[in-house]
């Protein structure tokens, strides 16, 4: 993959260049710029920019400070904007309009969003032992209006966005060295808008849950809500994977949030979690002093390889 990665949310745009080294990656550049307040509309899947003309100067400033040119890049979006769902189907059309129609029909029964407004992609994944239908798919979906606006802004600045993915799945890629040998692990990513739990089997995503959190909720009320949801998630996991036990829980969050989440995850999931530090990522040389919650997804996007 190209070494250039951008990470976008409602408040900021970040750029990183990750160059493959002998045993890992070196971070050759990492910078971040604040976005105008309220640039993106609010909504459960985010929302389009009110004025795309306010976004391009921020992007242009980042690009002006990059050594060399950026023509192709990956883009990381928040889990709230680019959602993930697993589904089971039989006799799925292999490609084209019939496949898209079948997947949208299936997704419509799972999510409370207008599927005709979504951009939808899918990949086949390993079936669960307990599933009833023949195929299992991982679906990624986001508002097409948001993606199109952002892609157009990058194109106007000479950058082609070749791949868009969400923060949690990109993070799973970044921590492969930690989870790929583990029978059943949970990768927990905490962001400003909520948190995601991705359960993996030897590094491959099996189940995924995103929970949005009300920014006005704090203290005991937030703790009770999180703990209740984690316990429900544990029950859901036991129903989907009977007889399986979590072997590892990995937390990626801001340092100031770690104590709360370490306690909550241990109580809710019944496994002592480990907080990921920058030193546990496959990075060599000087590592920027930024949160793993930003660094890990960007590294994960840069680390993908395309088979010939």
mmCIF file of C-alpha atoms in Angstrom:
data_model
loop_
_atom_site.group_PDB
_atom_site.id
_atom_site.type_symbol
_atom_site.label_atom_id
_atom_site.label_comp_id
_atom_site.label_asym_id
_atom_site.label_seq_id
_atom_site.Cartn_x
_atom_site.Cartn_y
_atom_site.Cartn_z
ATOM 1 C CA UNK A 1 0.000 0.000 0.000
ATOM 2 C CA UNK A 2 1.095 3.628 -0.411
ATOM 3 C CA UNK A 3 2.866 4.920 2.711
ATOM 4 C CA UNK A 4 0.500 7.900 2.949
ATOM 5 C CA UNK A 5 -2.454 7.729 5.346
ATOM 6 C CA UNK A 6 -4.996 10.360 6.366
ATOM 7 C CA UNK A 7 -7.276 10.101 9.395
ATOM 8 C CA UNK A 8 -10.400 12.243 9.511
ATOM 9 C CA UNK A 9 -13.058 12.898 12.122
ATOM 10 C CA UNK A 10 -15.407 15.780 12.872
ATOM 11 C CA UNK A 11 -12.745 17.798 14.681
ATOM 12 C CA UNK A 12 -9.424 17.192 12.909
ATOM 13 C CA UNK A 13 -7.512 15.853 9.909
ATOM 14 C CA UNK A 14 -4.225 13.985 10.410
ATOM 15 C CA UNK A 15 -1.565 12.837 7.941
ATOM 16 C CA UNK A 16 1.086 10.167 8.380
ATOM 17 C CA UNK A 17 3.777 8.572 6.219
ATOM 18 C CA UNK A 18 4.777 5.061 7.293
ATOM 19 C CA UNK A 19 7.727 3.495 5.495
ATOM 20 C CA UNK A 20 8.365 -0.238 5.698
ATOM 21 C CA UNK A 21 11.631 -1.038 7.460
ATOM 22 C CA UNK A 22 13.510 -4.307 7.946
ATOM 23 C CA UNK A 23 11.307 -5.406 10.846
ATOM 24 C CA UNK A 24 8.363 -3.046 11.065
ATOM 25 C CA UNK A 25 7.686 0.529 10.010
ATOM 26 C CA UNK A 26 9.282 3.912 10.503
ATOM 27 C CA UNK A 27 7.113 7.001 10.959
ATOM 28 C CA UNK A 28 8.658 9.566 8.657
ATOM 29 C CA UNK A 29 5.948 12.183 9.124
ATOM 30 C CA UNK A 30 2.919 12.716 11.335
ATOM 31 C CA UNK A 31 0.949 15.945 11.552
ATOM 32 C CA UNK A 32 -2.546 17.041 12.505
ATOM 33 C CA UNK A 33 -4.740 20.089 11.885
ATOM 34 C CA UNK A 34 -7.951 21.166 13.582
ATOM 35 C CA UNK A 35 -11.059 21.559 11.429
ATOM 36 C CA UNK A 36 -13.544 24.438 11.677
ATOM 37 C CA UNK A 37 -16.051 23.723 14.422
ATOM 38 C CA UNK A 38 -19.307 22.276 13.117
ATOM 39 C CA UNK A 39 -17.943 21.612 9.617
ATOM 40 C CA UNK A 40 -19.608 18.192 9.434
ATOM 41 C CA UNK A 41 -23.310 17.734 10.114
ATOM 42 C CA UNK A 42 -24.307 15.635 13.110
ATOM 43 C CA UNK A 43 -25.947 12.256 12.662
ATOM 44 C CA UNK A 44 -25.661 8.589 13.646
ATOM 45 C CA UNK A 45 -23.442 8.047 10.582
ATOM 46 C CA UNK A 46 -21.937 11.501 10.628
ATOM 47 C CA UNK A 47 -23.142 13.964 8.022
ATOM 48 C CA UNK A 48 -22.009 15.917 4.950
ATOM 49 C CA UNK A 49 -19.895 19.041 5.232
ATOM 50 C CA UNK A 50 -21.891 22.256 5.458
ATOM 51 C CA UNK A 51 -19.225 24.017 3.400
ATOM 52 C CA UNK A 52 -16.613 21.818 1.664
ATOM 53 C CA UNK A 53 -14.719 24.994 0.823
ATOM 54 C CA UNK A 54 -13.617 25.182 4.457
ATOM 55 C CA UNK A 55 -12.067 21.706 4.327
ATOM 56 C CA UNK A 56 -9.732 22.101 1.371
ATOM 57 C CA UNK A 57 -7.530 24.825 2.944
ATOM 58 C CA UNK A 58 -6.846 22.534 5.918
ATOM 59 C CA UNK A 59 -5.959 19.669 3.597
ATOM 60 C CA UNK A 60 -3.849 21.991 1.463
ATOM 61 C CA UNK A 61 -1.901 23.180 4.507
ATOM 62 C CA UNK A 62 -1.108 19.607 5.502
ATOM 63 C CA UNK A 63 0.041 18.749 1.987
ATOM 64 C CA UNK A 64 2.222 21.864 1.727
ATOM 65 C CA UNK A 65 4.243 20.671 4.701
ATOM 66 C CA UNK A 66 4.750 17.139 3.367
ATOM 67 C CA UNK A 67 8.157 16.326 1.963
ATOM 68 C CA UNK A 68 7.592 15.194 -1.616
ATOM 69 C CA UNK A 69 4.217 14.695 -3.270
ATOM 70 C CA UNK A 70 1.187 12.647 -2.267
ATOM 71 C CA UNK A 71 -0.743 11.191 -5.185
ATOM 72 C CA UNK A 72 -2.295 8.056 -3.625
ATOM 73 C CA UNK A 73 -3.346 7.526 -0.025
ATOM 74 C CA UNK A 74 -5.559 5.587 2.362
ATOM 75 C CA UNK A 75 -8.194 7.236 4.545
ATOM 76 C CA UNK A 76 -9.261 6.290 8.068
ATOM 77 C CA UNK A 77 -12.756 7.289 9.221
ATOM 78 C CA UNK A 78 -14.346 6.982 12.669
ATOM 79 C CA UNK A 79 -16.285 3.817 13.426
ATOM 80 C CA UNK A 80 -19.399 5.969 13.850
ATOM 81 C CA UNK A 81 -19.126 7.084 10.210
ATOM 82 C CA UNK A 82 -18.049 3.822 8.609
ATOM 83 C CA UNK A 83 -19.948 1.000 10.280
ATOM 84 C CA UNK A 84 -19.310 -2.728 10.141
ATOM 85 C CA UNK A 85 -21.830 -5.556 10.274
ATOM 86 C CA UNK A 86 -21.631 -9.310 9.794
ATOM 87 C CA UNK A 87 -24.391 -11.182 8.001
ATOM 88 C CA UNK A 88 -25.194 -14.696 6.809
ATOM 89 C CA UNK A 89 -26.604 -15.505 3.385
ATOM 90 C CA UNK A 90 -27.092 -18.371 0.997
ATOM 91 C CA UNK A 91 -26.514 -18.222 -2.752
ATOM 92 C CA UNK A 92 -25.050 -14.717 -2.777
ATOM 93 C CA UNK A 93 -24.537 -13.387 -6.336
ATOM 94 C CA UNK A 94 -20.817 -13.171 -6.992
ATOM 95 C CA UNK A 95 -20.727 -9.596 -8.318
ATOM 96 C CA UNK A 96 -22.569 -6.766 -10.003
ATOM 97 C CA UNK A 97 -25.964 -5.186 -9.448
ATOM 98 C CA UNK A 98 -27.603 -8.413 -8.281
ATOM 99 C CA UNK A 99 -25.068 -8.830 -5.479
ATOM 100 C CA UNK A 100 -25.467 -5.201 -4.419
ATOM 101 C CA UNK A 101 -29.263 -5.524 -4.401
ATOM 102 C CA UNK A 102 -29.130 -8.708 -2.322
ATOM 103 C CA UNK A 103 -26.743 -7.214 0.222
ATOM 104 C CA UNK A 104 -28.792 -4.028 0.588
ATOM 105 C CA UNK A 105 -31.949 -6.081 1.127
ATOM 106 C CA UNK A 106 -30.174 -8.052 3.847
ATOM 107 C CA UNK A 107 -28.658 -4.968 5.469
ATOM 108 C CA UNK A 108 -32.015 -3.184 5.507
ATOM 109 C CA UNK A 109 -33.275 -5.837 7.907
ATOM 110 C CA UNK A 110 -30.316 -5.301 10.281
ATOM 111 C CA UNK A 111 -29.804 -1.538 10.579
ATOM 112 C CA UNK A 112 -32.036 1.522 11.121
ATOM 113 C CA UNK A 113 -30.568 3.466 8.203
ATOM 114 C CA UNK A 114 -31.846 4.206 4.692
ATOM 115 C CA UNK A 115 -29.712 1.768 2.752
ATOM 116 C CA UNK A 116 -30.264 3.544 -0.567
ATOM 117 C CA UNK A 117 -28.159 6.434 0.787
ATOM 118 C CA UNK A 118 -25.256 4.198 1.769
ATOM 119 C CA UNK A 119 -22.113 3.125 -0.014
ATOM 120 C CA UNK A 120 -21.742 -0.580 0.668
ATOM 121 C CA UNK A 121 -18.842 -2.995 0.306
ATOM 122 C CA UNK A 122 -18.491 -6.612 1.395
ATOM 123 C CA UNK A 123 -15.960 -9.407 1.773
ATOM 124 C CA UNK A 124 -16.452 -13.110 2.487
ATOM 125 C CA UNK A 125 -15.248 -14.263 5.903
ATOM 126 C CA UNK A 126 -14.992 -17.590 7.694
ATOM 127 C CA UNK A 127 -18.431 -18.962 8.726
ATOM 128 C CA UNK A 128 -19.272 -19.479 12.390
ATOM 129 C CA UNK A 129 -19.848 -23.077 13.521
ATOM 130 C CA UNK A 130 -23.389 -22.245 14.676
ATOM 131 C CA UNK A 131 -24.601 -20.307 11.638
ATOM 132 C CA UNK A 132 -27.539 -21.569 9.599
ATOM 133 C CA UNK A 133 -26.801 -20.143 6.148
ATOM 134 C CA UNK A 134 -23.906 -21.082 3.925
ATOM 135 C CA UNK A 135 -21.946 -17.843 3.574
ATOM 136 C CA UNK A 136 -20.839 -15.213 6.052
ATOM 137 C CA UNK A 137 -19.940 -11.717 4.971
ATOM 138 C CA UNK A 138 -18.434 -8.642 6.561
ATOM 139 C CA UNK A 139 -20.274 -5.527 5.385
ATOM 140 C CA UNK A 140 -18.872 -2.006 5.531
ATOM 141 C CA UNK A 141 -21.221 0.907 4.954
ATOM 142 C CA UNK A 142 -21.187 4.703 5.188
ATOM 143 C CA UNK A 143 -23.136 7.676 3.857
ATOM 144 C CA UNK A 144 -22.220 8.044 0.200
ATOM 145 C CA UNK A 145 -22.702 11.823 0.423
ATOM 146 C CA UNK A 146 -19.960 12.088 3.065
ATOM 147 C CA UNK A 147 -17.527 9.831 1.207
ATOM 148 C CA UNK A 148 -18.092 11.612 -2.106
ATOM 149 C CA UNK A 149 -17.515 15.056 -0.591
ATOM 150 C CA UNK A 150 -14.278 13.979 1.042
ATOM 151 C CA UNK A 151 -13.009 12.112 -2.032
ATOM 152 C CA UNK A 152 -13.751 15.138 -4.227
ATOM 153 C CA UNK A 153 -11.871 17.461 -1.865
ATOM 154 C CA UNK A 154 -8.809 15.201 -1.942
ATOM 155 C CA UNK A 155 -9.044 14.869 -5.730
ATOM 156 C CA UNK A 156 -9.124 18.662 -6.078
ATOM 157 C CA UNK A 157 -5.809 18.691 -4.179
ATOM 158 C CA UNK A 158 -4.323 16.005 -6.440
ATOM 159 C CA UNK A 159 -4.723 13.054 -4.056
ATOM 160 C CA UNK A 160 -6.540 9.854 -5.001
ATOM 161 C CA UNK A 161 -8.046 8.028 -2.021
ATOM 162 C CA UNK A 162 -7.680 4.388 -2.997
ATOM 163 C CA UNK A 163 -8.962 2.763 0.169
ATOM 164 C CA UNK A 164 -11.273 3.893 2.968
ATOM 165 C CA UNK A 165 -11.592 1.909 6.189
ATOM 166 C CA UNK A 166 -12.724 2.450 9.729
ATOM 167 C CA UNK A 167 -10.556 2.896 12.789
ATOM 168 C CA UNK A 168 -11.257 -0.400 14.544
ATOM 169 C CA UNK A 169 -10.551 -2.756 11.633
ATOM 170 C CA UNK A 170 -7.431 -0.782 10.767
ATOM 171 C CA UNK A 171 -6.337 -1.126 14.404
ATOM 172 C CA UNK A 172 -6.761 -4.907 14.235
ATOM 173 C CA UNK A 173 -4.305 -4.901 11.340
ATOM 174 C CA UNK A 174 -1.829 -2.843 13.355
ATOM 175 C CA UNK A 175 -1.847 -5.256 16.330
ATOM 176 C CA UNK A 176 -1.575 -8.500 14.371
ATOM 177 C CA UNK A 177 1.669 -9.388 16.166
ATOM 178 C CA UNK A 178 -0.260 -9.264 19.453
ATOM 179 C CA UNK A 179 -3.454 -11.125 18.466
ATOM 180 C CA UNK A 180 -2.702 -13.399 15.507
ATOM 181 C CA UNK A 181 -1.612 -16.333 17.668
ATOM 182 C CA UNK A 182 -4.500 -15.934 20.123
ATOM 183 C CA UNK A 183 -7.482 -18.256 19.781
ATOM 184 C CA UNK A 184 -10.017 -15.599 20.806
ATOM 185 C CA UNK A 185 -9.128 -11.960 21.513
ATOM 186 C CA UNK A 186 -10.954 -8.662 21.869
ATOM 187 C CA UNK A 187 -9.529 -5.422 20.468
ATOM 188 C CA UNK A 188 -11.198 -2.462 22.179
ATOM 189 C CA UNK A 189 -10.812 0.976 20.592
ATOM 190 C CA UNK A 190 -12.074 4.015 22.515
ATOM 191 C CA UNK A 191 -12.732 7.217 20.584
ATOM 192 C CA UNK A 192 -14.365 10.569 21.246
ATOM 193 C CA UNK A 193 -17.725 9.345 19.952
ATOM 194 C CA UNK A 194 -17.873 5.894 21.517
ATOM 195 C CA UNK A 195 -16.067 2.589 21.583
ATOM 196 C CA UNK A 196 -15.716 -0.520 19.441
ATOM 197 C CA UNK A 197 -15.109 -4.138 20.328
ATOM 198 C CA UNK A 198 -13.696 -6.363 17.604
ATOM 199 C CA UNK A 199 -13.425 -10.040 18.517
ATOM 200 C CA UNK A 200 -10.800 -11.919 16.548
ATOM 201 C CA UNK A 201 -9.867 -15.548 16.020
ATOM 202 C CA UNK A 202 -6.114 -15.757 15.457
ATOM 203 C CA UNK A 203 -6.189 -12.239 14.070
ATOM 204 C CA UNK A 204 -9.269 -12.546 11.838
ATOM 205 C CA UNK A 205 -12.323 -10.478 12.844
ATOM 206 C CA UNK A 206 -15.212 -12.659 14.005
ATOM 207 C CA UNK A 207 -17.651 -10.238 15.635
ATOM 208 C CA UNK A 208 -17.834 -6.469 15.908
ATOM 209 C CA UNK A 209 -19.826 -4.059 18.036
ATOM 210 C CA UNK A 210 -19.774 -0.255 18.038
ATOM 211 C CA UNK A 211 -21.436 1.714 20.800
ATOM 212 C CA UNK A 212 -21.934 5.471 20.545
ATOM 213 C CA UNK A 213 -21.657 7.385 23.808
ATOM 214 C CA UNK A 214 -23.504 10.590 24.639
ATOM 215 C CA UNK A 215 -20.879 13.282 25.236
ATOM 216 C CA UNK A 216 -23.078 14.730 27.975
ATOM 217 C CA UNK A 217 -23.019 11.500 29.948
ATOM 218 C CA UNK A 218 -20.366 11.312 32.657
ATOM 219 C CA UNK A 219 -19.467 9.859 36.035
ATOM 220 C CA UNK A 220 -21.491 7.034 37.511
ATOM 221 C CA UNK A 221 -24.144 7.165 34.782
ATOM 222 C CA UNK A 222 -21.555 6.585 32.049
ATOM 223 C CA UNK A 223 -19.886 3.827 34.068
ATOM 224 C CA UNK A 224 -23.187 1.998 34.577
ATOM 225 C CA UNK A 225 -24.061 2.244 30.880
ATOM 226 C CA UNK A 226 -20.656 0.963 29.765
ATOM 227 C CA UNK A 227 -20.633 -1.898 32.251
ATOM 228 C CA UNK A 228 -24.146 -2.998 31.299
ATOM 229 C CA UNK A 229 -23.265 -2.965 27.614
ATOM 230 C CA UNK A 230 -20.062 -4.930 28.171
ATOM 231 C CA UNK A 231 -21.923 -7.599 30.126
ATOM 232 C CA UNK A 232 -24.519 -7.844 27.340
ATOM 233 C CA UNK A 233 -21.672 -8.155 24.854
ATOM 234 C CA UNK A 234 -20.153 -10.974 26.897
ATOM 235 C CA UNK A 235 -23.503 -12.801 26.869
ATOM 236 C CA UNK A 236 -23.814 -12.243 23.114
ATOM 237 C CA UNK A 237 -20.313 -13.620 22.599
ATOM 238 C CA UNK A 238 -21.111 -16.744 24.625
ATOM 239 C CA UNK A 239 -24.254 -17.295 22.545
ATOM 240 C CA UNK A 240 -22.418 -16.893 19.246
ATOM 241 C CA UNK A 241 -19.322 -18.869 20.268
ATOM 242 C CA UNK A 242 -20.421 -21.393 22.891
ATOM 243 C CA UNK A 243 -17.605 -22.970 24.841
ATOM 244 C CA UNK A 244 -15.059 -20.367 23.767
ATOM 245 C CA UNK A 245 -13.270 -18.160 26.281
ATOM 246 C CA UNK A 246 -11.555 -14.841 25.729
ATOM 247 C CA UNK A 247 -7.802 -15.291 25.971
ATOM 248 C CA UNK A 248 -6.792 -11.634 25.587
ATOM 249 C CA UNK A 249 -8.392 -8.195 25.777
ATOM 250 C CA UNK A 250 -6.395 -5.344 24.256
ATOM 251 C CA UNK A 251 -7.337 -1.723 25.025
ATOM 252 C CA UNK A 252 -6.417 1.199 22.778
ATOM 253 C CA UNK A 253 -7.381 4.562 24.277
ATOM 254 C CA UNK A 254 -6.103 7.931 25.444
ATOM 255 C CA UNK A 255 -3.900 7.607 28.553
ATOM 256 C CA UNK A 256 -6.313 9.617 30.711
ATOM 257 C CA UNK A 257 -9.109 7.126 29.949
ATOM 258 C CA UNK A 258 -7.181 3.942 30.596
ATOM 259 C CA UNK A 259 -7.958 3.408 34.281
ATOM 260 C CA UNK A 260 -11.712 3.650 33.729
ATOM 261 C CA UNK A 261 -11.647 1.306 30.753
ATOM 262 C CA UNK A 262 -9.285 -1.241 32.282
ATOM 263 C CA UNK A 263 -11.611 -1.568 35.284
ATOM 264 C CA UNK A 264 -14.778 -1.640 33.172
ATOM 265 C CA UNK A 265 -13.460 -4.244 30.732
ATOM 266 C CA UNK A 266 -12.292 -6.562 33.490
ATOM 267 C CA UNK A 267 -15.690 -6.407 35.190
ATOM 268 C CA UNK A 268 -17.719 -6.562 31.998
ATOM 269 C CA UNK A 269 -15.825 -9.143 29.929
ATOM 270 C CA UNK A 270 -14.346 -11.219 32.748
ATOM 271 C CA UNK A 271 -10.763 -10.974 31.482
ATOM 272 C CA UNK A 272 -7.908 -8.750 32.643
ATOM 273 C CA UNK A 273 -7.204 -6.320 29.783
ATOM 274 C CA UNK A 274 -3.877 -4.937 28.618
ATOM 275 C CA UNK A 275 -3.477 -1.320 27.507
ATOM 276 C CA UNK A 276 -1.607 -0.971 24.229
ATOM 277 C CA UNK A 277 1.361 1.396 24.240
ATOM 278 C CA UNK A 278 3.270 2.830 21.288
ATOM 279 C CA UNK A 279 6.136 0.463 22.105
ATOM 280 C CA UNK A 280 3.926 -2.555 21.331
ATOM 281 C CA UNK A 281 3.284 -1.446 17.760
ATOM 282 C CA UNK A 282 5.620 -2.705 15.002
ATOM 283 C CA UNK A 283 7.439 0.630 14.773
ATOM 284 C CA UNK A 284 11.158 1.247 14.539
ATOM 285 C CA UNK A 285 13.184 4.397 15.066
ATOM 286 C CA UNK A 286 11.685 7.517 16.589
ATOM 287 C CA UNK A 287 7.999 7.095 17.492
ATOM 288 C CA UNK A 288 5.900 10.286 17.709
ATOM 289 C CA UNK A 289 4.455 11.152 21.091
ATOM 290 C CA UNK A 290 0.820 10.731 20.068
ATOM 291 C CA UNK A 291 -1.949 8.505 21.337
ATOM 292 C CA UNK A 292 -2.020 4.875 20.125
ATOM 293 C CA UNK A 293 -5.713 5.549 19.379
ATOM 294 C CA UNK A 294 -4.539 7.736 16.473
ATOM 295 C CA UNK A 295 -1.280 5.988 15.631
ATOM 296 C CA UNK A 296 -2.528 2.376 15.513
ATOM 297 C CA UNK A 297 -5.286 2.790 12.875
ATOM 298 C CA UNK A 298 -3.004 4.806 10.601
ATOM 299 C CA UNK A 299 -0.233 2.223 10.893
ATOM 300 C CA UNK A 300 -2.718 -0.558 10.196
ATOM 301 C CA UNK A 301 -3.805 1.103 6.954
ATOM 302 C CA UNK A 302 -0.211 1.536 5.766
ATOM 303 C CA UNK A 303 0.674 -2.059 6.598
ATOM 304 C CA UNK A 304 -1.713 -3.746 4.172
ATOM 305 C CA UNK A 305 -0.189 -5.660 1.304
ATOM 306 C CA UNK A 306 -1.767 -6.290 -2.095
ATOM 307 C CA UNK A 307 -1.244 -9.782 -3.454
ATOM 308 C CA UNK A 308 -0.172 -9.999 -7.056
#
